Amino acid sequence: MKSPYLLLAALVTVAIACFPARKTGPLYADASAPLEERVQDALSRMSVEEKVALTHAQSKFSSAGVPRLGIPELWHTDGPHGIRPEVLWDEWDQAGWTNDSCTAFPALVNLAATWDRELSLLYGRSIGEEARYREKDILLGPGVNMGRTPLNGRTFEYMGEDPYLASALVVPYVKGVQENGVAACVKHFAVNNQEVRRTATSSNVDDRTLYEIYLPAFQAAVQEGGAWAIMGSYNLYNGQFNCHNKKLLCDILKDEWGFDGVVISDWGGCRDDDEAIVNGLDIEMGTWTNGLSGNASDSYANYHLANPYLARLRDGRATEEVLNDKASRILRTIFRTSMGEQHFGSFNSPEHYAAARKIAAEGIVLLQNDGTLPLSIPEGGKLLVVGENAYKMMVVGGGSSNLKTKYEIIPLEALHEVFDGHAQVVWERGYVGDTTTDYNKVVTGQDLSESRSAGQLLSDAVQAAQDADCVLFIGGLNKSDGQDNEGTDREDIVLPYGQDTLIEALAAVAKKMVVVNISGSPVAMPWAPKVNAIVQSWYGGSESGHALADVLTGAVNPSGKLPFTMPLALADGPLKTERQYPGIREEGQEWWQEYYDEGVFIGYRWYSSKGIPVQFPFGHGLSYTTFSLSDAAVKAAGKDRFTVTATLTNTGSVAGAEVVQLYISDVEASVERPVKELKGFQKVYLKPGESRKLSFSLGRKDLSFFDASKHEWVAEAGAFKALVGTSSEDIAASLDFSLR
Ligand code: GLC
C-alpha cells in the first residue's frame, strides 16, 4: 500500500506543473518598459478572480483595477462635448461637487460643420486636457454614427451624413484626446442611427452598405486615429446585440482591423452571459444588473461578466485564454492612461474657452444672404431679437452629453455686448418652447416661465418689429424630448412651437429679417425666400453666444459648411417605409426589425442620385467674401493614381476661408453607385485677391465600392468623373478620367 503522503506529494507536483505559480513580488515598476511586457507581467501575477473583476463595472462610472498590485481602477466619463459633472458612486444623482464645472465645447455636429481637421485636433486636445485634469481615463466619445435619418435625437452628437467627412474629423479628435493619456471611446458601434426603441431594434444591413457607409468612421478612428476604446451600441445588428456582436466586435473590429484596445458596453447594453464572454466584449458597464432592467442597485457582482462569468470559468464552460485576452486589453488601457506617461491636463482655462469659441464660430453656416449680413444697425437704431433660443441656455440637457459649465454666453447677452451704446437691442420671446431649466439635477438658473398666450407672444413680437431696423429671429430646436435629445427621435423636421407662422408674420413687416436656426439636426425652412439671410447655428457650448455674435457682426467671416443635407421636407428622404424606419415587428422575432433597404443612398447620395431638390445641400455654406475656382484639371500620377488640381481665388474684399470639395462619380459601374461621393476636401484661408493652387490625390480605394460577394473593395476599370466644387451641388468643374 503506497504511503498516502507519497500520493499527496505526487498530486501536488502535478498540480504545480499544470498551474504555473503566479509571480509574486511588486508589480513591474519600470513604467518605461515596453507596454506588452508590462501587460504580461501584471497578468502573470493576477488570480482569475482579479482578472474577472476587471471586466465589469464596480460603480456608475468606474471599472476595477487590481488594488493588490497597485493597479488603479479605470474612470470613465461622458461625454463628447465636455467632462460630465461627477455623479454619486452608484446613483445618477449629482455628487454635488463645486469644482467640476467644465468648459462646454460645441456639439460634434458643430465641429463637423467646420470641415477643419486642425480644429478637430484642437478640440480633442482641449477636451482631453480637461478629462486628464479631472483624472478620467476613458472619454466616452466621440460619436460617429451616420445621419441616416434627420429625426435621430442624437444627430447633434455625431458628425453628419458622410463617412469621408466623419472619418477625416474623428482621427485628429481621437489623437488629440489620447495625447493626454486619456482613451477616446468611439461610439456607438455600430449602425445605431436612431433613438426610437434603441435597445430593442435590430438594424439589418447588407455588407456593402455596412462597409461603405456605417463602418468607415469607426475604422478610421481605429486604424488612423489609434483609438484605445470602442463602445458597443444598444441596438442589435443583423439579430445580435452589438455589445457582444461576434461579426462586429470579433470578425471586423479585432480581426480585420487589428484593434488592440477595449470594447466597452453602452450602459446596460450587455444582454447575455455567454455571448458577453465569447463575442468580444471586454468591460461591461451599466446602470443595474441584467441589462437595462431597473434591478437592485450596487449589484455589480450580478453583472453578466461578474459572478456568472466566474461560475463558467470554474465549471469549464469558459476558458482562461479568453479571459486573459480581455484582461490584457484592460491592462493595456490602464498602462496607456493612468499608469502611462504622466500628464496633468488643464481645466476651464481661458485657452479652452477660446478654443470653444473659435470652433463654434467656424462651424456656423451662412446659408443665405442678400447682403443684409454682416449686421449693420445705424447709430441709435433698433435691433429686434425674437426667439426663445436667443435666451435659453442649451449646455444643460440632451441626455448623457449634459454638462455643468462654468458659464454659458447666450446670444442675447453677446448681442448686448456688441450693440449697447450704439443701438437699442430689444428681445421678444415670440413663442414658448422648452421651459425646463435643469437636467439630471444640473440647473441653468434661468426662469423660462411665461404668462402670455401664444397669440399674445406673436403679436407682441410683430408689434415690436414695426420700427426695428432689423429683425433677428433666433429659434430652432432645443434639447427636450422629441427634439435634439438622447432617447427620443423627432416626429418631423418642421420647426416646433409655431415658429414658421411667427417667422412669416415677422417677415411681412420687417424692414430686414435675418433668421438664425439653432439646432443639432436639419429643419424645414419654407419661409427661406421671404427673409434676407439665414444662418445655421448649433449648440455651441459655453461660448455659443459670442460665436454667433462674432459671425453676425462680421468679426468672424463665416466658413462653415453643412455636414448634412437640409431637405425641403422629411418625405423627400430615402426612408419611405416603417420597415426602413423606425422598424417593424415580425412573426417569431423577439426584437423589432429595421431594414436599411436604401443601402448606400443616404443624405446627398440619395437626393443627388434621385434628382430631388433640397433646401440647402450637403457641403453648402457662404462667406462674406466671394471665391472662384479655376484651372481644374485631372491627370494620371502613376499606376492607379490620379491628381486633381484647381486654383482657388478670393475674389472679394475681405479675408475668408473656403472648403474646396472633391467628389467622384463612377460613370460605368456594374453596381448602382451614388452619382457623387465625397473623397477629398481642403479648407483654405485666403486674403482678398489671394490665390492658392490645390492638389488632391485619388487612388484605387477612393474609386472603389465594397463588393460583398468578394468581401473586398473593388475599383472597376472604366470612366470616372472628378467633381470639384464648394458644395455637393455647387460643382465648378467636372473632370473626366479613366481607370484602366
Ligand atoms: C448612455 C449613452 C452613452 C453614454 C453612456 C454613459 O446611455 O448611450 O452614449 O456614454 O450611456 O452615460
JSON list of C-alpha atoms and ligand atoms in Angstrom, two decimals, residues 61 78 84 140 154 187-188 198 231 234 266-267 400 486, ligand 1:
[
{"chain": "A", "resi": 61, "resn": "PHE", "atom": "CA", "xyz": [-18.56, 55.23, -13.98]},
{"chain": "A", "resi": 78, "resn": "ASP", "atom": "CA", "xyz": [-19.11, 61.33, -20.60]},
{"chain": "A", "resi": 84, "resn": "ARG", "atom": "CA", "xyz": [-19.74, 65.37, -17.26]},
{"chain": "A", "resi": 140, "resn": "LEU", "atom": "CA", "xyz": [-16.98, 58.31, -23.74]},
{"chain": "A", "resi": 154, "resn": "ARG", "atom": "CA", "xyz": [-28.62, 62.28, -31.19]},
{"chain": "A", "resi": 187, "resn": "LYS", "atom": "CA", "xyz": [-19.29, 55.26, -30.14]},
{"chain": "A", "resi": 188, "resn": "HIS", "atom": "CA", "xyz": [-21.85, 53.79, -30.73]},
{"chain": "A", "resi": 198, "resn": "ARG", "atom": "CA", "xyz": [-32.75, 51.81, -29.37]},
{"chain": "A", "resi": 231, "resn": "MET", "atom": "CA", "xyz": [-18.32, 51.45, -27.20]},
{"chain": "A", "resi": 234, "resn": "TYR", "atom": "CA", "xyz": [-27.59, 49.30, -27.54]},
{"chain": "A", "resi": 266, "resn": "ASP", "atom": "CA", "xyz": [-23.05, 51.00, -23.51]},
{"chain": "A", "resi": 267, "resn": "TRP", "atom": "CA", "xyz": [-24.58, 51.34, -20.06]},
{"chain": "A", "resi": 400, "resn": "SER", "atom": "CA", "xyz": [-25.62, 61.79, -21.39]},
{"chain": "A", "resi": 486, "resn": "GLU", "atom": "CA", "xyz": [-30.89, 61.22, -26.40]},
{"chain": "B", "resi": 1, "resn": "GLC", "atom": "C1", "xyz": [-25.79, 56.34, -22.43]},
{"chain": "B", "resi": 1, "resn": "GLC", "atom": "C2", "xyz": [-25.32, 56.65, -23.83]},
{"chain": "B", "resi": 1, "resn": "GLC", "atom": "C3", "xyz": [-23.83, 56.65, -23.98]},
{"chain": "B", "resi": 1, "resn": "GLC", "atom": "C4", "xyz": [-23.22, 57.17, -22.69]},
{"chain": "B", "resi": 1, "resn": "GLC", "atom": "C5", "xyz": [-23.49, 56.15, -21.61]},
{"chain": "B", "resi": 1, "resn": "GLC", "atom": "C6", "xyz": [-22.99, 56.61, -20.24]},
{"chain": "B", "resi": 1, "resn": "GLC", "atom": "O1", "xyz": [-26.92, 55.54, -22.45]},
{"chain": "B", "resi": 1, "resn": "GLC", "atom": "O2", "xyz": [-25.89, 55.87, -24.89]},
{"chain": "B", "resi": 1, "resn": "GLC", "atom": "O3", "xyz": [-23.51, 57.49, -25.10]},
{"chain": "B", "resi": 1, "resn": "GLC", "atom": "O4", "xyz": [-21.82, 57.37, -22.86]},
{"chain": "B", "resi": 1, "resn": "GLC", "atom": "O5", "xyz": [-24.86, 55.82, -21.52]},
{"chain": "B", "resi": 1, "resn": "GLC", "atom": "O6", "xyz": [-23.71, 57.70, -19.80]}
]
